[in-house]
Short mmCIF file of C-alpha atoms in Angstrom, two decimals:
data_model
loop_
_atom_site.label_atom_id
_atom_site.label_comp_id
_atom_site.label_asym_id
_atom_site.label_seq_id
_atom_site.Cartn_x
_atom_site.Cartn_y
_atom_site.Cartn_z
CA MET A 1 65.08 -29.75 174.95
CA ILE A 2 62.64 -26.72 175.54
CA ASP A 3 59.55 -26.31 173.17
CA TYR A 4 59.46 -22.50 172.77
CA SER A 5 56.36 -22.90 171.03
CA LYS A 6 54.77 -24.32 174.11
CA VAL A 7 56.05 -21.31 176.35
CA LEU A 8 55.34 -18.26 174.30
CA SER A 9 52.26 -16.22 174.43
CA GLY A 10 49.83 -17.29 171.40
CA THR A 11 48.61 -13.77 170.96
CA VAL A 12 52.27 -12.39 170.76
CA VAL A 13 53.17 -15.21 168.46
CA ASP A 14 50.18 -14.45 166.07
CA THR A 15 51.11 -10.71 166.05
CA PRO A 16 52.53 -10.20 162.42
CA LYS A 17 55.80 -8.14 162.26
CA SER A 18 55.33 -4.61 161.22
CA GLY A 19 54.96 -4.16 157.54
CA ILE A 20 57.12 -1.25 157.54
CA ARG A 21 59.71 -3.10 159.16
CA LYS A 22 59.57 -5.83 156.38
CA PHE A 23 60.08 -3.42 153.84
CA PHE A 24 62.97 -1.82 155.56
CA ASP A 25 64.68 -5.18 155.92
CA LEU A 26 64.26 -5.72 152.24
CA MET A 27 65.50 -2.31 151.15
CA ASN A 28 68.63 -2.85 153.29
CA THR A 29 69.87 -5.86 151.00
CA MET A 30 70.24 -3.23 148.35
CA GLN A 31 72.69 -0.49 147.30
CA ASP A 32 72.27 3.03 145.96
CA VAL A 33 68.65 3.05 146.83
CA VAL A 34 66.96 6.37 147.04
CA GLY A 35 64.12 5.87 149.79
CA LEU A 36 61.31 8.04 150.79
CA THR A 37 60.45 5.71 153.68
CA VAL A 38 61.43 7.00 157.08
CA GLY A 39 58.82 8.30 159.62
CA GLU A 40 61.10 10.60 161.47
CA PRO A 41 62.42 14.20 160.74
CA ASP A 42 65.56 14.62 158.94
CA PHE A 43 66.58 17.46 161.43
CA GLN A 44 68.68 16.93 164.17
CA THR A 45 67.34 18.03 167.55
CA PRO A 46 68.01 21.69 167.63
CA TRP A 47 71.29 22.45 169.44
CA HIS A 48 69.86 24.31 172.18
CA ILE A 49 67.87 21.41 173.37
CA ARG A 50 70.53 18.79 172.81
CA GLU A 51 72.69 21.35 175.17
CA ALA A 52 70.21 21.24 178.10
CA GLY A 53 70.26 17.40 177.89
CA ILE A 54 74.12 17.58 178.01
CA GLU A 55 74.27 20.20 180.73
CA SER A 56 72.01 17.96 182.95
CA LEU A 57 74.35 14.99 182.44
CA GLU A 58 77.44 17.28 183.42
CA ARG A 59 75.59 18.47 186.43
CA GLY A 60 75.00 14.76 187.40
CA LYS A 61 71.23 14.78 186.93
CA THR A 62 71.29 11.20 186.61
CA TYR A 63 68.81 9.90 189.15
CA TYR A 64 65.03 8.59 188.45
CA THR A 65 62.58 11.31 188.26
CA ALA A 66 59.02 11.03 189.86
CA ASN A 67 56.99 8.22 187.96
CA ALA A 68 54.92 10.74 186.25
CA GLY A 69 57.89 12.55 185.21
CA LEU A 70 59.71 15.67 186.41
CA SER A 71 57.18 18.02 187.78
CA ALA A 72 58.88 20.99 186.05
CA LEU A 73 58.34 19.12 182.63
CA ARG A 74 54.45 18.45 183.61
CA GLU A 75 54.10 22.06 184.18
CA GLU A 76 55.51 22.94 180.84
CA ILE A 77 53.38 20.46 178.94
CA ASN A 78 50.33 21.99 180.44
CA THR A 79 51.52 25.55 179.71
CA TYR A 80 52.18 24.43 176.17
CA LEU A 81 48.95 22.50 175.54
CA THR A 82 47.00 25.49 176.85
CA ARG A 83 48.90 28.04 174.76
CA LYS A 84 48.60 26.01 171.48
CA PHE A 85 45.69 23.94 171.64
CA ASN A 86 43.58 25.54 174.36
CA ILE A 87 43.40 22.18 176.51
CA SER A 88 44.62 22.10 180.10
CA TYR A 89 45.57 19.52 182.67
CA ASP A 90 46.52 19.57 186.26
CA PRO A 91 50.28 18.90 186.02
CA ALA A 92 50.05 16.99 189.55
CA LYS A 93 47.23 14.41 188.59
CA GLU A 94 46.53 14.67 184.80
CA ILE A 95 49.83 14.37 183.16
CA ILE A 96 52.16 11.38 182.61
CA VAL A 97 55.55 11.63 180.88
CA THR A 98 55.99 8.58 178.99
CA VAL A 99 58.82 6.61 176.89
CA GLY A 100 57.65 8.04 173.58
CA GLY A 101 54.25 8.44 172.18
CA SER A 102 54.03 4.58 171.73
CA GLU A 103 54.19 4.01 175.45
CA ALA A 104 51.40 6.54 176.09
CA ILE A 105 49.34 4.63 173.40
CA ASP A 106 50.08 1.19 175.06
CA ILE A 107 49.30 1.78 178.85
CA ALA A 108 46.06 3.86 177.65
CA PHE A 109 44.90 0.68 175.90
CA ARG A 110 46.09 -1.49 178.92
CA ALA A 111 44.46 0.78 181.47
CA VAL A 112 40.96 0.42 179.85
CA ILE A 113 40.66 -3.00 177.97
CA GLU A 114 39.18 -5.90 179.40
CA ALA A 115 39.07 -9.22 177.57
CA GLY A 116 36.86 -8.87 174.63
CA ASP A 117 36.40 -5.19 174.79
CA GLU A 118 36.31 -3.50 171.37
CA VAL A 119 38.43 -0.56 170.38
CA ILE A 120 37.74 1.28 167.17
CA VAL A 121 40.91 1.60 164.94
CA PRO A 122 40.67 3.90 161.95
CA THR A 123 42.84 2.61 159.01
CA PRO A 124 45.07 3.37 157.26
CA SER A 125 47.04 4.38 160.16
CA PHE A 126 50.09 3.86 162.15
CA VAL A 127 50.87 0.17 162.51
CA CYS A 128 50.97 0.00 166.36
CA TYR A 129 47.02 0.37 167.35
CA ALA A 130 45.45 -3.10 166.42
CA PRO A 131 48.46 -5.20 167.76
CA LEU A 132 48.47 -3.11 171.03
CA VAL A 133 44.80 -3.40 171.34
CA ARG A 134 45.23 -7.26 170.90
CA MET A 135 48.01 -7.63 173.35
CA ALA A 136 45.94 -6.07 176.11
CA GLY A 137 43.20 -8.72 175.32
CA GLY A 138 41.03 -6.42 173.16
CA VAL A 139 39.48 -6.75 169.86
CA PRO A 140 40.36 -4.27 167.27
CA VAL A 141 37.33 -3.18 165.17
CA ILE A 142 38.74 -1.65 161.99
CA LEU A 143 37.18 1.33 160.57
CA GLU A 144 38.28 1.92 157.14
CA THR A 145 38.73 5.37 155.89
CA LYS A 146 38.46 6.28 152.35
CA PHE A 147 40.58 8.22 149.74
CA GLU A 148 37.02 9.84 148.59
CA ASP A 149 36.62 11.25 152.00
CA ARG A 150 40.24 12.47 152.25
CA PHE A 151 40.79 9.66 154.82
CA LYS A 152 38.85 11.19 157.39
CA ILE A 153 36.44 9.27 159.73
CA ASP A 154 33.04 9.25 158.15
CA PRO A 155 30.46 9.90 161.17
CA GLU A 156 27.92 7.28 159.80
CA ALA A 157 30.70 4.42 159.53
CA LEU A 158 31.46 5.16 162.92
CA LYS A 159 28.04 4.94 164.14
CA ALA A 160 27.67 1.50 162.57
CA ALA A 161 31.06 0.34 164.22
CA ILE A 162 29.82 1.07 167.74
CA THR A 163 28.46 -1.95 169.76
CA PRO A 164 27.71 -2.39 173.38
CA ARG A 165 31.35 -3.76 173.69
CA THR A 166 32.98 -0.53 172.50
CA LYS A 167 35.27 0.95 174.96
CA MET A 168 37.41 3.39 172.85
CA LEU A 169 37.95 5.14 169.56
CA VAL A 170 41.35 5.60 168.54
CA LEU A 171 41.57 9.14 166.77
CA PRO A 172 44.85 9.29 164.63
CA TYR A 173 44.99 12.84 163.47
CA PRO A 174 46.98 14.26 161.78
CA ASN A 175 47.48 11.03 160.35
CA ASN A 176 50.32 8.82 159.44
CA PRO A 177 50.58 7.56 156.52
CA THR A 178 47.72 9.48 154.77
CA GLY A 179 48.52 13.03 155.85
CA ALA A 180 44.87 13.70 156.57
CA ILE A 181 43.63 15.87 159.49
CA MET A 182 40.26 16.41 161.11
CA THR A 183 38.87 20.04 161.32
CA ARG A 184 36.98 21.13 164.33
CA GLU A 185 33.78 20.94 162.37
CA GLU A 186 34.41 17.27 161.66
CA LEU A 187 35.54 16.39 165.05
CA SER A 188 32.31 17.74 166.28
CA GLU A 189 30.50 15.17 164.31
CA ILE A 190 32.48 12.78 166.05
CA ALA A 191 31.63 14.30 169.54
CA LYS A 192 27.91 14.36 168.82
CA ILE A 193 28.09 10.55 168.44
CA LEU A 194 30.12 9.84 171.69
CA GLU A 195 28.87 12.40 174.05
CA ASN A 196 26.23 10.25 175.82
CA THR A 197 28.11 7.21 175.63
CA ASN A 198 30.80 5.62 177.77
CA ILE A 199 33.42 5.30 175.06
CA LEU A 200 36.72 7.12 175.48
CA VAL A 201 38.86 8.68 172.80
CA LEU A 202 42.55 8.16 172.43
CA SER A 203 43.66 10.91 170.48
CA ASP A 204 47.21 10.40 169.16
CA GLU A 205 48.45 14.10 168.43
CA ILE A 206 52.08 13.36 167.79
CA TYR A 207 51.82 15.32 164.68
CA ALA A 208 49.88 18.15 165.96
CA GLU A 209 52.39 20.88 165.08
CA MET A 210 52.60 19.49 161.61
CA THR A 211 49.68 20.94 160.03
CA TYR A 212 49.61 23.08 156.86
CA THR A 213 46.33 24.49 156.21
CA GLY A 214 45.31 25.58 159.64
CA THR A 215 45.91 24.83 163.40
CA HIS A 216 45.46 21.35 164.65
CA CYS A 217 42.44 21.06 166.72
CA SER A 218 42.45 18.46 169.60
CA ILE A 219 39.24 16.75 170.13
CA ALA A 220 39.67 17.47 173.89
CA SER A 221 39.15 21.09 173.59
CA LEU A 222 35.42 20.39 172.23
CA GLU A 223 32.51 20.87 174.52
CA GLY A 224 32.10 17.56 176.51
CA MET A 225 34.93 15.84 175.11
CA TRP A 226 37.60 16.63 177.54
CA GLU A 227 36.40 14.15 180.24
CA ARG A 228 36.48 11.19 177.95
CA THR A 229 39.63 11.92 175.71
CA ILE A 230 43.09 10.67 176.64
CA VAL A 231 45.66 12.84 174.42
CA ALA A 232 48.88 10.88 173.73
CA SER A 233 51.65 12.99 171.99
CA GLY A 234 55.28 13.57 172.50
CA PHE A 235 58.52 15.31 171.53
CA SER A 236 59.63 13.24 168.61
CA LYS A 237 58.06 14.79 165.54
CA ALA A 238 57.63 18.45 166.80
CA TYR A 239 61.22 18.93 168.17
CA ALA A 240 62.95 16.30 166.06
CA MET A 241 63.61 14.39 169.03
CA THR A 242 62.77 10.62 168.07
CA GLY A 243 65.82 9.12 169.71
CA TRP A 244 65.27 10.83 173.05
CA ARG A 245 62.12 8.64 173.56
CA LEU A 246 59.65 10.88 175.14
CA GLY A 247 56.20 11.45 175.24
CA TYR A 248 53.28 11.95 177.36
CA LEU A 249 49.67 11.50 178.01
CA CYS A 250 47.04 13.72 179.46
CA ALA A 251 43.70 12.57 180.67
CA PRO A 252 41.24 13.11 183.67
CA ALA A 253 42.59 12.21 186.92
CA PRO A 254 40.74 9.04 187.46
CA LEU A 255 42.14 7.63 184.21
CA CYS A 256 45.73 9.00 184.85
CA GLU A 257 46.01 7.43 188.27
CA GLN A 258 45.32 3.95 186.76
CA MET A 259 47.61 4.53 183.98
CA LEU A 260 50.14 5.76 186.17
CA LYS A 261 50.43 2.16 187.92
CA ILE A 262 51.19 0.79 184.63
CA HIS A 263 53.85 2.99 183.91
CA GLN A 264 55.09 2.93 187.32
CA TYR A 265 55.43 -0.93 187.47
CA GLY A 266 56.62 -1.32 183.97
CA ILE A 267 58.83 1.66 183.24
CA MET A 268 59.46 3.41 186.71
CA SER A 269 60.15 6.77 185.08
CA SER A 270 61.04 8.03 181.61
CA PRO A 271 64.78 8.89 180.87
CA THR A 272 65.93 11.86 182.95
CA THR A 273 68.07 13.43 180.20
CA SER A 274 65.28 13.38 177.86
CA GLN A 275 63.17 15.10 180.28
CA PHE A 276 65.38 18.00 180.94
CA ALA A 277 65.89 18.41 177.15
CA ALA A 278 62.26 18.53 176.71
CA ILE A 279 61.86 21.33 179.37
CA GLU A 280 64.00 23.41 177.21
CA ALA A 281 62.34 22.51 174.04
CA LEU A 282 59.02 23.49 175.46
CA LYS A 283 60.30 26.84 176.73
CA ASN A 284 62.38 27.97 173.74
CA GLY A 285 61.32 25.61 170.76
CA ASP A 286 58.69 27.52 169.25
CA THR A 287 60.93 29.16 166.49
CA ASP A 288 62.41 25.75 165.70
CA ILE A 289 59.02 24.17 165.17
CA GLN A 290 58.18 26.99 162.85
CA MET A 291 61.35 26.73 160.74
CA MET A 292 60.97 22.99 160.42
CA VAL A 293 57.28 23.25 159.48
CA GLU A 294 57.90 25.91 156.88
CA GLU A 295 60.41 23.38 155.50
CA TYR A 296 57.83 20.52 155.44
CA ASN A 297 55.38 22.70 153.96
CA ARG A 298 57.60 23.51 150.89
CA ARG A 299 58.39 19.84 150.47
CA ARG A 300 54.83 19.01 150.82
CA ARG A 301 53.97 21.16 147.84
CA TYR A 302 56.94 20.27 146.12
CA ILE A 303 56.24 16.51 146.17
CA TYR A 304 52.45 16.95 145.91
CA ASN A 305 53.03 19.05 142.43
CA GLY A 306 55.67 16.36 141.34
CA LEU A 307 53.64 13.41 141.67
CA ARG A 308 50.85 15.12 139.92
CA SER A 309 53.04 16.04 137.08
CA ILE A 310 53.87 12.47 136.69
CA GLY A 311 50.48 11.65 136.57
CA ILE A 312 49.97 9.83 139.78
CA GLU A 313 46.91 10.87 142.00
CA ALA A 314 47.13 11.85 145.43
CA PHE A 315 45.25 14.00 147.74
CA GLU A 316 46.98 17.21 149.04
CA PRO A 317 48.16 16.28 152.65
CA GLU A 318 47.34 18.61 155.29
CA GLY A 319 49.33 17.21 158.27
CA ALA A 320 52.18 15.03 159.24
CA PHE A 321 54.87 14.68 156.75
CA TYR A 322 53.64 11.99 154.27
CA ILE A 323 51.72 11.77 151.21
CA PHE A 324 49.75 8.68 150.32
CA PRO A 325 49.11 8.54 146.46
CA LYS A 326 47.06 6.04 144.50
CA ILE A 327 49.27 3.85 142.93
CA GLY A 328 46.59 0.85 142.32
CA VAL A 329 45.91 1.87 138.91
CA TYR A 330 48.69 0.39 137.03
CA GLY A 331 47.23 -3.19 136.94
CA MET A 332 49.23 -4.49 139.86
CA SER A 333 48.94 -4.44 143.91
CA GLY A 334 50.40 -1.71 145.72
CA GLU A 335 52.83 -4.06 147.10
CA GLU A 336 53.97 -5.14 143.55
CA PHE A 337 54.30 -1.59 142.42
CA CYS A 338 56.59 -0.84 145.47
CA ASN A 339 58.65 -4.00 144.78
CA ARG A 340 59.14 -3.20 141.19
CA LEU A 341 60.01 0.18 141.95
CA LEU A 342 62.54 -0.89 144.40
CA TYR A 343 64.05 -3.51 142.48
CA GLU A 344 64.18 -2.12 138.68
CA TYR A 345 64.49 1.51 139.80
CA LYS A 346 66.11 1.51 143.21
CA CYS A 347 63.50 3.72 144.78
CA ALA A 348 61.76 2.94 148.05
CA ILE A 349 58.33 3.75 149.27
CA VAL A 350 56.35 1.99 151.63
CA PRO A 351 53.41 0.05 150.41
CA GLY A 352 49.94 1.25 151.78
CA ASN A 353 48.86 -2.09 152.92
CA ALA A 354 51.63 -1.91 155.72
CA PHE A 355 49.14 0.47 157.39
CA GLY A 356 46.21 -1.85 157.44
CA GLN A 357 42.80 -2.24 155.77
CA GLY A 358 42.09 0.40 153.09
CA GLY A 359 45.75 0.84 152.33
CA ASP A 360 46.14 -1.37 149.33
CA GLY A 361 46.57 0.26 146.18
CA PHE A 362 48.13 3.35 147.79
CA ALA A 363 51.90 3.88 149.26
CA ARG A 364 53.41 6.00 151.75
CA ILE A 365 55.71 8.57 150.69
CA SER A 366 57.60 10.41 153.54
CA TYR A 367 58.89 13.97 152.55
CA ALA A 368 61.13 14.28 155.70
CA TYR A 369 64.08 14.61 152.95
CA SER A 370 65.91 17.33 151.20
CA ILE A 371 64.31 18.71 148.29
CA LYS A 372 67.29 17.24 146.33
CA HIS A 373 66.68 14.00 147.62
CA ILE A 374 63.02 14.05 146.86
CA THR A 375 63.87 15.27 143.15
CA GLN A 376 66.02 12.23 142.83
CA ALA A 377 63.20 9.98 144.17
CA LEU A 378 60.55 11.61 141.78
CA GLU A 379 62.95 11.13 138.66
CA ARG A 380 62.87 7.50 139.59
CA ILE A 381 59.33 7.25 140.21
CA GLU A 382 58.65 9.02 136.90
CA ALA A 383 60.94 6.62 134.88
CA PHE A 384 59.04 3.62 136.40
CA VAL A 385 55.70 4.89 135.65
CA LYS A 386 56.52 5.87 132.10
CA THR A 387 57.20 1.94 131.51
CA LEU A 388 53.71 1.06 132.77
CA MET B 1 57.38 36.11 149.34
CA LYS B 2 60.83 38.01 148.87
CA THR B 3 61.92 37.15 152.28
CA GLN B 4 61.12 33.31 151.90
CA LEU B 5 62.74 33.47 148.36
CA LEU B 6 66.04 34.98 149.33
CA LYS B 7 66.01 32.29 152.19
CA LEU B 8 65.68 29.53 149.96
CA LEU B 9 68.07 30.91 147.40
CA GLU B 10 70.63 31.64 150.25
CA HIS B 11 70.56 28.06 150.96
CA ASN B 12 70.37 26.57 147.67
CA ALA B 13 70.92 28.66 144.62
CA THR B 14 70.55 25.64 142.34
CA LEU B 15 66.85 25.63 142.80
CA THR B 16 65.12 26.40 139.48
CA PRO B 17 62.22 28.95 139.25
CA GLU B 18 59.84 25.94 138.93
CA GLN B 19 60.96 24.08 142.15
CA LEU B 20 60.97 27.58 143.95
CA ALA B 21 57.41 28.37 142.62
CA VAL B 22 56.23 25.09 144.35
CA ALA B 23 58.12 25.59 147.40
CA LEU B 24 56.58 29.21 147.68
CA ASP B 25 53.22 28.33 146.38
CA VAL B 26 53.26 30.83 143.52
CA ASP B 27 53.78 30.50 140.04
CA ALA B 28 57.20 30.27 138.27
CA ASP B 29 56.77 33.44 136.34
CA SER B 30 56.21 35.57 139.62
CA VAL B 31 59.62 33.77 140.83
CA ARG B 32 61.53 34.75 137.69
CA ALA B 33 60.26 38.42 137.98
CA ALA B 34 61.29 38.67 141.92
CA ILE B 35 64.55 37.10 141.29
CA ALA B 36 65.11 39.58 138.35
CA GLU B 37 64.01 42.41 140.65
CA LEU B 38 66.13 41.29 143.43
CA GLU B 39 69.05 41.21 141.24
CA GLN B 40 68.68 44.63 139.61
CA SER B 41 68.07 46.30 143.00
CA GLY B 42 71.49 44.46 144.03
CA THR B 43 69.66 42.66 147.03
CA ILE B 44 70.94 39.42 145.31
CA LEU B 45 74.74 40.07 144.57
CA GLY B 46 75.76 36.74 142.96
CA TYR B 47 75.49 33.06 142.98
CA LYS B 48 78.54 31.03 144.27
CA THR B 49 79.75 27.41 145.09
CA ILE B 50 80.94 26.37 148.57
CA ILE B 51 84.16 24.39 147.93
CA ASP B 52 86.16 22.49 150.26
CA TRP B 53 89.66 23.15 148.57
CA GLU B 54 91.55 20.82 151.15
CA LYS B 55 89.79 18.01 149.29
CA THR B 56 91.52 19.07 145.96
CA ASP B 57 95.24 19.27 145.24
CA ARG B 58 94.87 23.01 144.77
CA GLU B 59 97.27 24.64 147.38
CA ALA B 60 95.77 27.64 149.02
CA VAL B 61 95.88 29.32 152.53
CA SER B 62 93.95 31.97 153.88
CA ALA B 63 94.55 34.64 156.80
CA MET B 64 92.34 37.13 158.85
CA ILE B 65 94.19 40.37 159.20
CA ASP B 66 93.38 42.75 161.93
CA VAL B 67 94.38 46.39 160.49
CA LYS B 68 94.40 49.25 162.51
CA LEU B 69 93.76 52.69 160.41
CA THR B 70 94.31 56.46 160.86
CA PRO B 71 90.93 57.91 159.98
CA GLN B 72 91.32 60.49 156.95
CA ARG B 73 89.24 63.82 157.14
CA ASP B 74 85.90 63.59 155.56
CA ARG B 75 86.34 60.22 154.23
CA GLY B 76 86.91 58.24 157.45
CA PHE B 77 88.11 54.70 156.59
CA ASP B 78 86.52 54.53 153.17
CA ARG B 79 89.42 55.52 151.05
CA VAL B 80 91.94 53.16 152.68
CA ALA B 81 89.31 50.33 152.71
CA GLU B 82 88.84 51.01 149.00
CA ARG B 83 92.54 50.72 148.61
CA ILE B 84 92.65 47.50 150.31
CA TYR B 85 89.37 45.77 148.97
CA ASN B 86 90.45 46.46 145.33
CA TYR B 87 93.32 43.74 145.67
CA PRO B 88 91.94 40.60 144.18
CA GLU B 89 93.44 38.44 146.76
CA VAL B 90 91.49 40.05 149.38
CA LYS B 91 88.11 37.99 149.80
CA SER B 92 86.51 40.11 152.51
CA VAL B 93 86.69 43.34 154.37
CA TYR B 94 84.72 44.45 157.28
CA LEU B 95 84.76 47.45 159.40
CA MET B 96 84.88 46.48 163.00
CA SER B 97 84.09 47.83 166.43
CA GLY B 98 86.53 47.02 169.08
CA GLY B 99 90.41 46.93 169.18
CA TYR B 100 91.17 47.29 165.48
CA ASP B 101 89.22 48.95 162.60
CA LEU B 102 89.16 46.44 159.55
CA SER B 103 88.93 42.72 159.21
CA VAL B 104 90.49 41.64 156.10
CA LEU B 105 90.33 37.99 154.74
CA ILE B 106 92.84 37.26 152.22
CA GLU B 107 93.45 34.12 150.19
CA GLY B 108 97.00 33.22 148.46
CA LYS B 109 98.58 30.01 147.26
CA THR B 110 101.26 29.97 150.20
CA MET B 111 101.96 31.33 153.41
CA LYS B 112 104.98 33.03 151.93
CA GLU B 113 102.62 34.79 149.35
CA VAL B 114 100.36 35.99 152.26
CA ALA B 115 103.13 37.17 154.13
CA PHE B 116 104.45 39.18 150.99
CA PHE B 117 101.27 40.70 150.34
CA VAL B 118 100.80 41.93 153.95
CA SER B 119 104.36 43.18 154.35
CA GLN B 120 104.81 44.76 150.88
CA LYS B 121 101.16 45.87 149.97
CA LEU B 122 98.89 46.20 152.93
CA ALA B 123 101.29 47.38 155.57
CA THR B 124 102.77 50.16 153.29
CA ILE B 125 99.18 51.73 152.36
CA ASP B 126 99.03 55.39 153.91
CA GLY B 127 96.74 55.40 156.96
CA VAL B 128 97.76 51.63 157.92
CA ILE B 129 99.02 51.75 161.30
CA SER B 130 99.33 48.14 161.91
CA THR B 131 98.56 44.67 161.11
CA ALA B 132 98.19 41.46 162.85
CA THR B 133 98.02 38.24 160.66
CA HIS B 134 96.15 35.11 161.64
CA PHE B 135 96.40 32.24 159.43
CA VAL B 136 93.59 30.14 159.10
CA LEU B 137 94.61 26.31 160.20
CA HIS B 138 91.37 24.83 159.38
CA LYS B 139 87.75 25.49 158.55
CA TYR B 140 85.04 23.77 160.60
CA LYS B 141 82.07 25.64 159.44
CA ASP B 142 81.83 28.54 156.87
CA THR B 143 78.78 30.43 155.75
CA GLY B 144 76.51 28.12 157.67
CA VAL B 145 78.23 24.80 155.89
CA LEU B 146 79.98 22.08 157.97
CA TYR B 147 83.11 21.19 156.36
CA ASP B 148 84.07 17.87 157.84
CA ALA B 149 81.77 14.88 158.47
CA PRO B 150 79.61 14.68 155.19
CA GLU B 151 75.99 14.25 156.50
CA ILE B 152 74.96 10.49 156.15
CA ASP B 153 71.22 9.64 156.59
CA GLU B 154 71.45 6.89 159.43
CA ARG B 155 67.69 6.83 159.89
CA GLY B 156 65.81 3.41 159.26
CA THR B 157 62.30 2.87 158.40
CA PHE B 158 60.75 1.67 161.81
CA SER B 159 57.69 3.98 162.13
#
């Protein structure tokens, strides 16, 4: 008999399952649950984008593309980034089309981390960073952000987290799950700390289009930061294209050259159909984004006001499509709150501790749902809170 | 604010002024005032419910009728259009460019009833030259709403 415990990698075995996933499994055992848990748009990919994918299939474009992706797509990515965020990259050498933003994050870590290298990971944040750092042989150094700071990175705390082994800072803004953003002024404080070091920034800008109080600022657009920043982004959130699995990363050529090797041997090239659809998205998708963002913005105000009128404290989210209310004030842990809400009132929200240190006592509520659905969920939350 | 308000109401007329106020980032009283104004000016003409009657046991058929007309001196097509739209079974009347003049949507209980209306009432109106009746067999989408396949949220909590 084979002993699996002897063959499996200890690092992987010791990596916990995603807390979001755990909660989803729990929720799935119940009926008539009104959930505000999902992390993807409720819109379908706009039809003209889907059609571009279909057309590419009809015309038999079913081959591999260049490892870095279709050159037409890389050109469009550069045009888009220049137009929207004032950052530009050489499509031939500085852009890689990846399988979702997740692959972009993974290969960025793997290209730079050597055993024992430290990567500063602000939390609460999306669940993938620390596990991927560990699996690349690195050591995640958690930088807890705080409600009082509107979940932004505190420059002093960042300074304190830096050691001689620090290789990289993850910059997850606009932030899932907190809805926090960082403005140009706040980013320039971070830039000042990093400018004379050898520390890279991995800026996860997947929610860049979902900002409500101003336009997203990429740290790569700040003086001196382009050369040390890897921008990871994708099509999932902006164009409601989660299932197409398409993202990209942009970085100076010496970094891209190495990251491309990992992508080349591990993936070969990203899905061709998705790449053709993505070209259409970048060329003609601006009004779709605007329509969706306007709708998210309405829901954002609706849910923020709804929670406040119930008496739940939350800071007004400025980006992504989540709100991160403080629920740890009812004499129970965030997880207990969410469990009781689920079992007693059939309403699902994700406990904040699923998103790492600093998340306990909070919960992530997604507003990628219709107003009607949100209203139903708020009613259940209110009914529950009234009993406490 | 008014265009945004109209867009929201066009999509869902059941939103309360309070809900609309939050969505538009204004206060509920200004929403109430704006709605009153829009109703008074005839911009908002009414509020209706979209019903898929095929899901009920009520019998109903509808037909689109292309109507050709002789225009009348001074009044063009208006007089004839008025005579047509005054019938309660007529749901919509559009003046069209192209091969015919009016597009008339009518609803009746049975095909016989619709045929009777066309031959006895519509076709006999002075100024009507010809009619071509097309019965609606199935509605896939109406006023932007899909009739088949109720939307099921298939998203899971993965990210």
